[in-house]
JSON list of C-alpha atoms in Angstrom, two decimals:
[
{"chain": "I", "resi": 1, "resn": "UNK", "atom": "CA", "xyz": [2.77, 10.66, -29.27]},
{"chain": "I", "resi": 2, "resn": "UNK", "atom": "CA", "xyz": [5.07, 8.43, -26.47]},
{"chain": "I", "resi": 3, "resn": "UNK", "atom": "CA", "xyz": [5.00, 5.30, -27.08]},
{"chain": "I", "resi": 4, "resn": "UNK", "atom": "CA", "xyz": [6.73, 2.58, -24.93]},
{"chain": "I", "resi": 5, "resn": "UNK", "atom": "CA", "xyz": [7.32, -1.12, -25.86]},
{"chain": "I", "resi": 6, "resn": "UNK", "atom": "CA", "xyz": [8.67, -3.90, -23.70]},
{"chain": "I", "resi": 7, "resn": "UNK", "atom": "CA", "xyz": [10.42, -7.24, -25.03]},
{"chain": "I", "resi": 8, "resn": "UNK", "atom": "CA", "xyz": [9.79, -9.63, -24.33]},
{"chain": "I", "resi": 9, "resn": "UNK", "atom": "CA", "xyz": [6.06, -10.20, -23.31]},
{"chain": "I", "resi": 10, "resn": "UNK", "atom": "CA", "xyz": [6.65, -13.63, -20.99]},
{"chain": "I", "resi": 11, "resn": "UNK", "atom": "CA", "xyz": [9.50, -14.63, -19.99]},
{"chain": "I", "resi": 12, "resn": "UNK", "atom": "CA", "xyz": [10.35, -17.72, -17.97]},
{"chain": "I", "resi": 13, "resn": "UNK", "atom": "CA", "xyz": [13.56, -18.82, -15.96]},
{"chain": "I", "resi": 14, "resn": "UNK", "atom": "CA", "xyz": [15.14, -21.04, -13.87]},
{"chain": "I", "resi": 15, "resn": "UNK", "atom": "CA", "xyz": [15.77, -19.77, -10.38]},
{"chain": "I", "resi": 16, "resn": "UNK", "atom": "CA", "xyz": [19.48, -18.42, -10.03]},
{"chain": "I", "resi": 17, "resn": "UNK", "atom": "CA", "xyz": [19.57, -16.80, -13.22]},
{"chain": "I", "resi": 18, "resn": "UNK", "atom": "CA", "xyz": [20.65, -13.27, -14.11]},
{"chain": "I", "resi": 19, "resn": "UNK", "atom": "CA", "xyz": [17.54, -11.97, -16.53]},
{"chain": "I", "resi": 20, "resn": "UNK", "atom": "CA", "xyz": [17.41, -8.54, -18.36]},
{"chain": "I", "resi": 21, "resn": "UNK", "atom": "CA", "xyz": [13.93, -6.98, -19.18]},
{"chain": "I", "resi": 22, "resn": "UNK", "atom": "CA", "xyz": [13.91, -4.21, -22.28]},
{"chain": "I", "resi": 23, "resn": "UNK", "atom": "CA", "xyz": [11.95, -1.34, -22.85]},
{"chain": "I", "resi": 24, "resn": "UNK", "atom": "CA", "xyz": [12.20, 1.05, -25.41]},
{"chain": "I", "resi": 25, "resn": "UNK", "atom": "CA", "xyz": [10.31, 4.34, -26.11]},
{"chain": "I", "resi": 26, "resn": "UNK", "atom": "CA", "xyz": [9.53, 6.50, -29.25]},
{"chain": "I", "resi": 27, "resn": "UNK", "atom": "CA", "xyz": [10.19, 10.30, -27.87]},
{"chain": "I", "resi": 28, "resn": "UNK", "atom": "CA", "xyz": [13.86, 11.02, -25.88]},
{"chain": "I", "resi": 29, "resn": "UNK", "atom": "CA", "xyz": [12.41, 14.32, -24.48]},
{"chain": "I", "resi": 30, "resn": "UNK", "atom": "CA", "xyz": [11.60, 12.49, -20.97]},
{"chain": "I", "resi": 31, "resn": "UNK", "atom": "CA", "xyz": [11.54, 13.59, -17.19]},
{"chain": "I", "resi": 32, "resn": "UNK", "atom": "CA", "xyz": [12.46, 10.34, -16.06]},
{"chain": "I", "resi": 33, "resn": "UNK", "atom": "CA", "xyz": [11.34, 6.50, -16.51]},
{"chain": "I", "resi": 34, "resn": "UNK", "atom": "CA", "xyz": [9.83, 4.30, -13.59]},
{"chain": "I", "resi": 35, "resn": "UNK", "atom": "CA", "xyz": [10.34, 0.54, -13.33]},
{"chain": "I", "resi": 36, "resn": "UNK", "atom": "CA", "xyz": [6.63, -0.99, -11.79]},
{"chain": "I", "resi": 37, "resn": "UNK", "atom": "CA", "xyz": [6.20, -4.51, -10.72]},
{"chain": "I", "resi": 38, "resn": "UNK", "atom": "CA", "xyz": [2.55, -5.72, -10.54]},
{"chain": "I", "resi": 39, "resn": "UNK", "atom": "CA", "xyz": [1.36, -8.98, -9.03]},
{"chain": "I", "resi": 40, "resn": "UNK", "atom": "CA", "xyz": [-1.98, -10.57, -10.05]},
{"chain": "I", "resi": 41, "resn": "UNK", "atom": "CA", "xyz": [-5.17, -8.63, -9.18]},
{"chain": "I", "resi": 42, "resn": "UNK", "atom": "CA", "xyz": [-2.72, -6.16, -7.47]},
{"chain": "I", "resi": 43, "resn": "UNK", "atom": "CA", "xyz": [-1.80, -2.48, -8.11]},
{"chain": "I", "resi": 44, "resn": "UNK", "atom": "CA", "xyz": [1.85, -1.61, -9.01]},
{"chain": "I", "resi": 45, "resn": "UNK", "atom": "CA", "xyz": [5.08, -1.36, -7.01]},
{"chain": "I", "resi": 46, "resn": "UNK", "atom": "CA", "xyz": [7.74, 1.19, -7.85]},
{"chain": "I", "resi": 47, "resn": "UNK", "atom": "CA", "xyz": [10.88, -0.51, -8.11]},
{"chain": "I", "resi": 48, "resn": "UNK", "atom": "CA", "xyz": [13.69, 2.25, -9.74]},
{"chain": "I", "resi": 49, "resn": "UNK", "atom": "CA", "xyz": [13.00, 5.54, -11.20]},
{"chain": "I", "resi": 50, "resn": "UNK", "atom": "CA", "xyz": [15.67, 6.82, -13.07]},
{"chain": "I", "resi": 51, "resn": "UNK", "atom": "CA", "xyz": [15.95, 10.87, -13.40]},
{"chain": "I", "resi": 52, "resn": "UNK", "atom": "CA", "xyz": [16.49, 11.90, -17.58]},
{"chain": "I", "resi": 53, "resn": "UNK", "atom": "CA", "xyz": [20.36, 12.84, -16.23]},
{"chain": "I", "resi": 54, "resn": "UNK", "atom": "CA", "xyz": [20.72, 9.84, -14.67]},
{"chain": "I", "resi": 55, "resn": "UNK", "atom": "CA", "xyz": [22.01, 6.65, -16.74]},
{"chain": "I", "resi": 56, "resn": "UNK", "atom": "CA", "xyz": [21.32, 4.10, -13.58]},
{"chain": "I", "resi": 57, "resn": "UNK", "atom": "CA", "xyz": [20.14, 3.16, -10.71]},
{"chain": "I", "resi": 58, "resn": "UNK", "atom": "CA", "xyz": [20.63, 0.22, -8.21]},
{"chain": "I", "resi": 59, "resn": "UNK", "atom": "CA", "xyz": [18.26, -1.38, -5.79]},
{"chain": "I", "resi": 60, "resn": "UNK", "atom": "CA", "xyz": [19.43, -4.52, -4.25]},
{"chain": "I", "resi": 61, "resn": "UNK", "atom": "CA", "xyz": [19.77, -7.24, -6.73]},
{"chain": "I", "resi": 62, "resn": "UNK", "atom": "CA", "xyz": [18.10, -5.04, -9.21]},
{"chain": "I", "resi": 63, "resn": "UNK", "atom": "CA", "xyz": [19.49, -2.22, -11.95]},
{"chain": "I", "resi": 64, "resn": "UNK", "atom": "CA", "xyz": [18.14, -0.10, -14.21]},
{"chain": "I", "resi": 65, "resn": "UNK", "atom": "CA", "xyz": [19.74, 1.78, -16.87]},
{"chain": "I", "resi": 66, "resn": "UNK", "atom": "CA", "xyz": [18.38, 4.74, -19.53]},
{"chain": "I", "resi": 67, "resn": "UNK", "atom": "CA", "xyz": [19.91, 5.77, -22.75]},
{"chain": "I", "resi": 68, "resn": "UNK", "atom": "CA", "xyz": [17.85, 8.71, -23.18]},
{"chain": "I", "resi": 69, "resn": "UNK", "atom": "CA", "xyz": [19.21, 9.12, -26.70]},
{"chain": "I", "resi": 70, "resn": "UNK", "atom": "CA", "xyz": [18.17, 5.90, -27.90]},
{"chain": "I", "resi": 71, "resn": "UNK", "atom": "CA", "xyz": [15.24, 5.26, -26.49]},
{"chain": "I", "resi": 72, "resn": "UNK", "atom": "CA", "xyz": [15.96, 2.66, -24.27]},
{"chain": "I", "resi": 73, "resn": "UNK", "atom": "CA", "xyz": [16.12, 1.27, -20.54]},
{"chain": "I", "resi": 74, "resn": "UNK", "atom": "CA", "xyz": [17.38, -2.52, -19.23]},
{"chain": "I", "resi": 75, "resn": "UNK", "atom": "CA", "xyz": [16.01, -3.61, -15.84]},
{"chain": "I", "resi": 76, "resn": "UNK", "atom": "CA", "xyz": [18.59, -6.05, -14.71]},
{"chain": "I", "resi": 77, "resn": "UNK", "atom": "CA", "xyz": [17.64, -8.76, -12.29]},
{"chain": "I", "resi": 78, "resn": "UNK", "atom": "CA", "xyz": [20.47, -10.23, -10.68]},
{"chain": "I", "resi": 79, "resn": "UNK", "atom": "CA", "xyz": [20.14, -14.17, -9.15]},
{"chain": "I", "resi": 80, "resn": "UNK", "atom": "CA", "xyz": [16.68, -14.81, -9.58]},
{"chain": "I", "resi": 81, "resn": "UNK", "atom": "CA", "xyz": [14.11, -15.95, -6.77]},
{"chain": "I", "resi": 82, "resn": "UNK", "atom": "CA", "xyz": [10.67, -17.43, -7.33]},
{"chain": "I", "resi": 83, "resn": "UNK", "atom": "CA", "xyz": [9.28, -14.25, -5.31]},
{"chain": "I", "resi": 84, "resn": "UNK", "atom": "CA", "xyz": [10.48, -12.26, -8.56]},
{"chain": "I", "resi": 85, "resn": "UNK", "atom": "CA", "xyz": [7.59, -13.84, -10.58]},
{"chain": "I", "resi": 86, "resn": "UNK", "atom": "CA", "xyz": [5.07, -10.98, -11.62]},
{"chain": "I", "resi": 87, "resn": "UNK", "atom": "CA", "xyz": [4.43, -8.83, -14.74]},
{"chain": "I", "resi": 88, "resn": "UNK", "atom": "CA", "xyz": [7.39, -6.04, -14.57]},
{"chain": "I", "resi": 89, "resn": "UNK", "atom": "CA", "xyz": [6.19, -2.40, -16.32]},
{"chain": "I", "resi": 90, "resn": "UNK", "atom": "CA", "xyz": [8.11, 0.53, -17.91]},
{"chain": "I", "resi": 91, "resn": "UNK", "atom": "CA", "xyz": [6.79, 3.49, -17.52]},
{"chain": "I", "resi": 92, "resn": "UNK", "atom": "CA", "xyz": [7.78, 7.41, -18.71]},
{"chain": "I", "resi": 93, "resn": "UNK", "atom": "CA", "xyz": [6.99, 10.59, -18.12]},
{"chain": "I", "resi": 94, "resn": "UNK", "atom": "CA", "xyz": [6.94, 13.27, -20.83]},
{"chain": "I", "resi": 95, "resn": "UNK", "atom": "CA", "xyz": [9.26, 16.62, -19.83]},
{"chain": "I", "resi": 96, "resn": "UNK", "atom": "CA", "xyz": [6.89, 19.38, -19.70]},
{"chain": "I", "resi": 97, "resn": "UNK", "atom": "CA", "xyz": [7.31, 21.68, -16.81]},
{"chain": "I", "resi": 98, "resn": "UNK", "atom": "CA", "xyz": [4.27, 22.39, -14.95]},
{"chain": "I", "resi": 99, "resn": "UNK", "atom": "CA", "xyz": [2.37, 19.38, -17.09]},
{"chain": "I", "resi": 100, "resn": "UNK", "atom": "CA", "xyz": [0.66, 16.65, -15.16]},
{"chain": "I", "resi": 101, "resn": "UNK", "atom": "CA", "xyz": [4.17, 14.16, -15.21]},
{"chain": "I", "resi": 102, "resn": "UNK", "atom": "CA", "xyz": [1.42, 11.54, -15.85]},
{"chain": "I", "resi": 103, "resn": "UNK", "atom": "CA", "xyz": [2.91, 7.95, -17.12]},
{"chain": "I", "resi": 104, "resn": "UNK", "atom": "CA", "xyz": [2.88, 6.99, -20.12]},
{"chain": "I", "resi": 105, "resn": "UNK", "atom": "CA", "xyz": [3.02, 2.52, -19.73]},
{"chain": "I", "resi": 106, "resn": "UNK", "atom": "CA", "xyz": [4.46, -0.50, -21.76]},
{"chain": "I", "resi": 107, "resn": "UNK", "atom": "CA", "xyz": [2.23, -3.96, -21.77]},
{"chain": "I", "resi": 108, "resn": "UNK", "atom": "CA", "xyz": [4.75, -4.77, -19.27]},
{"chain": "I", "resi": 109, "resn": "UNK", "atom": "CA", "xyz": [6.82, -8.47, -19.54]},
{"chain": "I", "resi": 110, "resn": "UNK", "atom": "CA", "xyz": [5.36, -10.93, -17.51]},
{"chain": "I", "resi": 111, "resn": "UNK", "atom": "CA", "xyz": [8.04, -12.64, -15.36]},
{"chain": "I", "resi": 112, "resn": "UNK", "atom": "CA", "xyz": [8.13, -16.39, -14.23]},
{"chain": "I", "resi": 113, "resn": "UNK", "atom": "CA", "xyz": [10.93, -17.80, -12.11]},
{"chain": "I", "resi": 114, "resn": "UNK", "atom": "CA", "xyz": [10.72, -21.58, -11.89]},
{"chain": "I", "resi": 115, "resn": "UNK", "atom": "CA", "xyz": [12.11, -23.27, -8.65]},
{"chain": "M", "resi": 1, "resn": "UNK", "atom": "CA", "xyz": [2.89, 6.30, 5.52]},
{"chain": "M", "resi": 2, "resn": "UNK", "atom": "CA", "xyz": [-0.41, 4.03, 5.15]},
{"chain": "M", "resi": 3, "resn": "UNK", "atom": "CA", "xyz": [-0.44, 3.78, 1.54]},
{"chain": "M", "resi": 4, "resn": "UNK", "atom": "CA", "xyz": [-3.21, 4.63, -1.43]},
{"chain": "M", "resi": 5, "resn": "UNK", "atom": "CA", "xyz": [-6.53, 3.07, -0.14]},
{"chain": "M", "resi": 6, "resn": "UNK", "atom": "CA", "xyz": [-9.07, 2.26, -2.56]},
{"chain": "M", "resi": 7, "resn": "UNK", "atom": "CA", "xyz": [-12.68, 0.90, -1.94]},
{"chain": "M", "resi": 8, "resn": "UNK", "atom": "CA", "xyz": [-14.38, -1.17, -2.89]},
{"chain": "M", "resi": 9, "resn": "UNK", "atom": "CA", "xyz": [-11.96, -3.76, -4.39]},
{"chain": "M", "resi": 10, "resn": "UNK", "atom": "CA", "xyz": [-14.14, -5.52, -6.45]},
{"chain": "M", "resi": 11, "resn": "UNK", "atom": "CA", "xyz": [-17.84, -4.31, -8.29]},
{"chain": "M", "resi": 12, "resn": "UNK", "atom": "CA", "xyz": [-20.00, -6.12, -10.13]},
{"chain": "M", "resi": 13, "resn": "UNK", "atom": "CA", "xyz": [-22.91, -4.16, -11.92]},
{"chain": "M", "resi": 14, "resn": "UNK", "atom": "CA", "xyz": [-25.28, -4.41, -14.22]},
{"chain": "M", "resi": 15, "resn": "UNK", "atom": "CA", "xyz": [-24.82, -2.22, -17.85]},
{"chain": "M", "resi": 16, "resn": "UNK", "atom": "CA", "xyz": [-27.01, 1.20, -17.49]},
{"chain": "M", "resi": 17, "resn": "UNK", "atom": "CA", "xyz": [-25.73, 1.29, -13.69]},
{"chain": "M", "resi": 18, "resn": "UNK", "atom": "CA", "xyz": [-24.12, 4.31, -12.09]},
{"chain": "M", "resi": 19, "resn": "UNK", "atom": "CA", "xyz": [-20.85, 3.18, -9.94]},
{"chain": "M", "resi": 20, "resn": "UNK", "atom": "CA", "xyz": [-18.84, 5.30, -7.85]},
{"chain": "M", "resi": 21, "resn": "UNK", "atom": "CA", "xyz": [-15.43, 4.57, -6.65]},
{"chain": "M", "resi": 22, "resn": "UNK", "atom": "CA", "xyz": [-13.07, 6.36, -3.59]},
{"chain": "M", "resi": 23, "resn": "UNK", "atom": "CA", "xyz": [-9.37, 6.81, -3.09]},
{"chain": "M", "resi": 24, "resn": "UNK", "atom": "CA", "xyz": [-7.85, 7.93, -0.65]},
{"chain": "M", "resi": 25, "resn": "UNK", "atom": "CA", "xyz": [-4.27, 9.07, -1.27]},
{"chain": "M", "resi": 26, "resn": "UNK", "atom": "CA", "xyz": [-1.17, 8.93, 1.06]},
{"chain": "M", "resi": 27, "resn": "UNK", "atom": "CA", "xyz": [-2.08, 12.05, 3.79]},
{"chain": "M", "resi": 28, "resn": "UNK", "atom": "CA", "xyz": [0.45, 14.20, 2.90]},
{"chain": "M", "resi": 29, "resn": "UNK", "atom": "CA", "xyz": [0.95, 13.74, -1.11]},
{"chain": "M", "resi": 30, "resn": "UNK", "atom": "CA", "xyz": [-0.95, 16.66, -3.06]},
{"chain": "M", "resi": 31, "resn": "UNK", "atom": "CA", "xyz": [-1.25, 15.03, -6.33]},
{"chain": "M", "resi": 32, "resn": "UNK", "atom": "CA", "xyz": [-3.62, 12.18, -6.85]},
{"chain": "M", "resi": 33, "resn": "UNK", "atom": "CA", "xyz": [-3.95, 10.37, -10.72]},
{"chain": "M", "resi": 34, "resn": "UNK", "atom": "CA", "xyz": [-6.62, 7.76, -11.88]},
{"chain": "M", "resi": 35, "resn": "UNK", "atom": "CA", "xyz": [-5.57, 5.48, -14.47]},
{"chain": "M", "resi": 36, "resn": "UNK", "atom": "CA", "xyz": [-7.33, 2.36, -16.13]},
{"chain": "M", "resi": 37, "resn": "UNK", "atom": "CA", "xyz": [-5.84, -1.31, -16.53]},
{"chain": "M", "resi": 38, "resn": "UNK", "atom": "CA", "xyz": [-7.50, -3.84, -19.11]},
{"chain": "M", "resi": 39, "resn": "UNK", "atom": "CA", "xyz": [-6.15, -7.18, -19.08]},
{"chain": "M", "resi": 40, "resn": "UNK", "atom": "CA", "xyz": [-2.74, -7.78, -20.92]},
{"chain": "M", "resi": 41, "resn": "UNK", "atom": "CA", "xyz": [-2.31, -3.91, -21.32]},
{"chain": "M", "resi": 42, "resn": "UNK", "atom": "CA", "xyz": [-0.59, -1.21, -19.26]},
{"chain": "M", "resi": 43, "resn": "UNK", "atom": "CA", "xyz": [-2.27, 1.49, -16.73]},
{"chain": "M", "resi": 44, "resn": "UNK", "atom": "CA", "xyz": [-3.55, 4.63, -19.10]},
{"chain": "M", "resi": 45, "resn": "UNK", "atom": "CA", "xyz": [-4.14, 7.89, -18.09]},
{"chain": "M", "resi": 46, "resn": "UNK", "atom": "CA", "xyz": [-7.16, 9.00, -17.27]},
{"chain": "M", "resi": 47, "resn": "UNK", "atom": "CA", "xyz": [-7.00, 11.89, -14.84]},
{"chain": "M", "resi": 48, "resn": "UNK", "atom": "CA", "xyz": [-5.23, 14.24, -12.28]},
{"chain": "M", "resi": 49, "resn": "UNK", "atom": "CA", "xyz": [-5.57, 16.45, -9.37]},
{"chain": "M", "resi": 50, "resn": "UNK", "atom": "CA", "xyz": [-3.43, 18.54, -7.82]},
{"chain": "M", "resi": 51, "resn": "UNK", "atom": "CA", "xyz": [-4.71, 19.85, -4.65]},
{"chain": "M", "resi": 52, "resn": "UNK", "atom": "CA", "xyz": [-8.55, 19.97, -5.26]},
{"chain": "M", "resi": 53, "resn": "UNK", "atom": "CA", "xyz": [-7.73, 21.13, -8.49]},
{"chain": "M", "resi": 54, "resn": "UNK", "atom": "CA", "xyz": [-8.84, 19.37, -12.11]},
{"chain": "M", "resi": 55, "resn": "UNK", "atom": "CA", "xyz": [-5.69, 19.58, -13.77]},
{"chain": "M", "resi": 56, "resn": "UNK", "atom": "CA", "xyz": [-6.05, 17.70, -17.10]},
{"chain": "M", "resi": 57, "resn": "UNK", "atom": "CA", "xyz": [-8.20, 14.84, -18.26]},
{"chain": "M", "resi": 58, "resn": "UNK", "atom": "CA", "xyz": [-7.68, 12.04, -21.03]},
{"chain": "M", "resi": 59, "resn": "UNK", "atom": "CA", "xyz": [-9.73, 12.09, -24.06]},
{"chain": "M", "resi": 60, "resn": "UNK", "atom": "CA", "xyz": [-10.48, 7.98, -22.71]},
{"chain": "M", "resi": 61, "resn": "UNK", "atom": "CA", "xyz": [-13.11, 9.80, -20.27]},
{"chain": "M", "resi": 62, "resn": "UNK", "atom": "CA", "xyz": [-16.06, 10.60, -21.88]},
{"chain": "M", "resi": 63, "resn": "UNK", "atom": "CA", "xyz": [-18.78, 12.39, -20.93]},
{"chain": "M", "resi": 64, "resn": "UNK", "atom": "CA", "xyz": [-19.97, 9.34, -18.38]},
{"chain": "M", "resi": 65, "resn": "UNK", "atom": "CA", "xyz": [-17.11, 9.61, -16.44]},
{"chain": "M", "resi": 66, "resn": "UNK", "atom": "CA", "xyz": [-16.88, 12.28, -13.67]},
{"chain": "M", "resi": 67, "resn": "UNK", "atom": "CA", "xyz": [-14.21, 12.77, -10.71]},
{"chain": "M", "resi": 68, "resn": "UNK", "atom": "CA", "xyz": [-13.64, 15.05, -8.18]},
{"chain": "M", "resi": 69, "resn": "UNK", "atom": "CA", "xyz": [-11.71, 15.72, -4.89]},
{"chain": "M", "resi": 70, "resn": "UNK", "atom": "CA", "xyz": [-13.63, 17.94, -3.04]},
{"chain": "M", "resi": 71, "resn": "UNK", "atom": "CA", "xyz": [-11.42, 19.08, -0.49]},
{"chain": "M", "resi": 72, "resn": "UNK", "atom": "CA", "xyz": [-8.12, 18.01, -1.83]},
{"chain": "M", "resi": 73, "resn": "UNK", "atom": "CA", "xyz": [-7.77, 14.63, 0.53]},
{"chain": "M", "resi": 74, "resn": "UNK", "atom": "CA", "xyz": [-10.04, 11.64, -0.96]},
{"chain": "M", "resi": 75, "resn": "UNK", "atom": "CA", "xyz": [-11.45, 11.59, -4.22]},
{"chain": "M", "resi": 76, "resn": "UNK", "atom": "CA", "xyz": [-14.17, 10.05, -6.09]},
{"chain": "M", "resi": 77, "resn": "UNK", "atom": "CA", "xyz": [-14.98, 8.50, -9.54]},
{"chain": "M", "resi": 78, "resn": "UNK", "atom": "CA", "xyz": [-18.36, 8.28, -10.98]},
{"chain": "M", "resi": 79, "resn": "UNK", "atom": "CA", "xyz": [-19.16, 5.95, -14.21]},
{"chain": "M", "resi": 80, "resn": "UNK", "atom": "CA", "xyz": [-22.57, 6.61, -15.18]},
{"chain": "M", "resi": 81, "resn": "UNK", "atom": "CA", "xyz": [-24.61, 4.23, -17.36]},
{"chain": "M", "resi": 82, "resn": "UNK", "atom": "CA", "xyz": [-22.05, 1.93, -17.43]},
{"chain": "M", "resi": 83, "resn": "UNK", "atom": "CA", "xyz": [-21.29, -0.28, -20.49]},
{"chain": "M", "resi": 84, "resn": "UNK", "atom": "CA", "xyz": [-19.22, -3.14, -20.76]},
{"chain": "M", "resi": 85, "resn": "UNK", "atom": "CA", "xyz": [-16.36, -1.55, -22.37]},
{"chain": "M", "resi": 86, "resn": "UNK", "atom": "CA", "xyz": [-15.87, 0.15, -19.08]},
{"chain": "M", "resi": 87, "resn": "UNK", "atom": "CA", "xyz": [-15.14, -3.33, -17.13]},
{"chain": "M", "resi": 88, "resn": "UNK", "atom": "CA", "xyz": [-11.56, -2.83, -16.02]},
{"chain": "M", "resi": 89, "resn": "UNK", "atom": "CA", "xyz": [-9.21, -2.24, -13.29]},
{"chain": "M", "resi": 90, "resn": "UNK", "atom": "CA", "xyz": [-8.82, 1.56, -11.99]},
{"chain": "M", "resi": 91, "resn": "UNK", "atom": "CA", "xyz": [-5.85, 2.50, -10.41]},
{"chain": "M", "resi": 92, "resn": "UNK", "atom": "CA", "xyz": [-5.44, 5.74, -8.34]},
{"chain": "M", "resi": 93, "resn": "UNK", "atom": "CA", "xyz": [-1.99, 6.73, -7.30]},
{"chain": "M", "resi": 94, "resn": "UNK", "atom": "CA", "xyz": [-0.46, 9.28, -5.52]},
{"chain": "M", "resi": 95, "resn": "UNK", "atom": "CA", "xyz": [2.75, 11.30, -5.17]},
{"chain": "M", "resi": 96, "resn": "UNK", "atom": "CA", "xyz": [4.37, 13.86, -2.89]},
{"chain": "M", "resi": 97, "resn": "UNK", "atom": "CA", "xyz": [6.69, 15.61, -5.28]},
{"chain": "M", "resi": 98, "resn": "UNK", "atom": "CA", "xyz": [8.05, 16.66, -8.33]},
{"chain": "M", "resi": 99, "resn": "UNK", "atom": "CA", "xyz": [10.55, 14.06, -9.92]},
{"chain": "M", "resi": 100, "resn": "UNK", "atom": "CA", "xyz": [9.31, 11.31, -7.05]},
{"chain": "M", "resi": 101, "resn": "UNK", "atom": "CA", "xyz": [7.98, 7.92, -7.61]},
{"chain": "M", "resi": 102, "resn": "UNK", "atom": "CA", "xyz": [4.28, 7.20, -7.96]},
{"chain": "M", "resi": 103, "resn": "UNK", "atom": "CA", "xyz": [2.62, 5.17, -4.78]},
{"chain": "M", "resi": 104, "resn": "UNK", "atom": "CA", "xyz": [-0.32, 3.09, -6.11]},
{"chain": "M", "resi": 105, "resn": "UNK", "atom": "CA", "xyz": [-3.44, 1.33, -4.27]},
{"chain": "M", "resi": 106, "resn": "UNK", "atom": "CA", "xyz": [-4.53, -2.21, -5.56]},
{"chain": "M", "resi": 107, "resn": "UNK", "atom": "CA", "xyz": [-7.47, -0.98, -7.32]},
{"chain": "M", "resi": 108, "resn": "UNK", "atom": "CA", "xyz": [-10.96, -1.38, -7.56]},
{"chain": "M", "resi": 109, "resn": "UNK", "atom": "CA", "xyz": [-11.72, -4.05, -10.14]},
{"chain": "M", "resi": 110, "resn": "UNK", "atom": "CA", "xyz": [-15.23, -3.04, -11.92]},
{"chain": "M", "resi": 111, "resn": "UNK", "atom": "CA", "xyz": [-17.10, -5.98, -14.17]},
{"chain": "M", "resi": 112, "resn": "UNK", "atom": "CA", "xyz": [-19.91, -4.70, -16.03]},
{"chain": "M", "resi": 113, "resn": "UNK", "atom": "CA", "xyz": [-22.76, -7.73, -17.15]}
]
């Protein structure tokens, strides 16, 4: 069964900083992982979604990387704003073809950038 | 592109109530998932449609729980005699593709007394 854990839970900065969020997950056989970021009472945002033959991807001051064999993806935040606070999510989808691709979700690490 | 639409936002109901909640999914996106958010915790799976189709359902819906998408647009889901266990955030999202991102409404946030 996929399991995916994210470290830290909280995290809090000052603005300015370059932060990098962790996620990890138990089973390499993926179709590709989705960075999510959720603000209170909201639903979730995609941010990056990296393809399983992909090792990156870049969106503005954000990148994500994926070493499938390990287990593990970075989301690196680049210069920090107080608009970045929110709870970030990893998410993964299994590689079955013709299955469901439904996401499988960390806790998520809840982000706080301090002005 | 108007986004995933959920109603209502918020629900308040007493345990032994039936609810019923509605998504509607970005027009032209064919597969439509429900998951379910408890505080502190990630979305879980709970279903998924492709088309008006069932595809697969998590063993987290029991028997109480009922969804459908009639005509492969909007689609519903039902908690019957709720219990407080069921108090949560449900999240329906949408996607057009194969290997494309998932779109998400803000949910409809359900608190069982």
């Amino acid at each position: 069964k996929q399991e995916v854990t994210q470290i830290p839970a909280a995290l809090s900065v000052p603005e300015g900083e370059n932060l990098v969020l962790n996620c990890s997950f138990t089973d390499s056989a993926i179709y590709n992982l989705q960075w999510f970021r959720q603000d209170p009472g909201k639903g979730l945002t995609s941010l990056l979604l990296i393809q399983s033959s992909q090792r990156e991807q870049t969106s503005g001051r954000l990148n994500a990387s994926l070493d499938k064999s390990s287990g593990r993806s970075t989301l690196y935040i680049a210069a920090s704003q107080p608009g970045d606070s929110a709870t970030y999510l990893c998410a993964v989808v299994a590689a079955s073809w013709g299955g469901s691709e439904k996401l499988v979700f960390g806790k998520g690490t809840k982000l706080t950038v301090n002005p | 592109d108007t986004g995933v639409s959920q109603d209502p936002r918020h629900k308040i109901t007493k345990r032994g109530q039936n609810v019923t909640f509605r998504c509607d999914p970005i027009s032209e996106h064919n597969r439509l998932y429900w998951y379910r958010q408890t505080l502190g915790q990630g979305p879980e799976f709970l279903t998924y449609f492709q088309n008006e189709a069932q595809l697969e359902k998590s063993r987290l819906l029991s028997d109480r729980f009922s969804a459908e998408r009639p005509k492969g647009s909007f689609s519903t889901l039902e908690i019957q005699r709720t219990e407080q266990g069921d108090s949560a955030m449900y999240l329906c999202a949408s996607i057009s593709s194969y290997n494309s991102p998932l779109h998400f409404g803000n949910g409809t946030r359900l608190t069982v007394t």
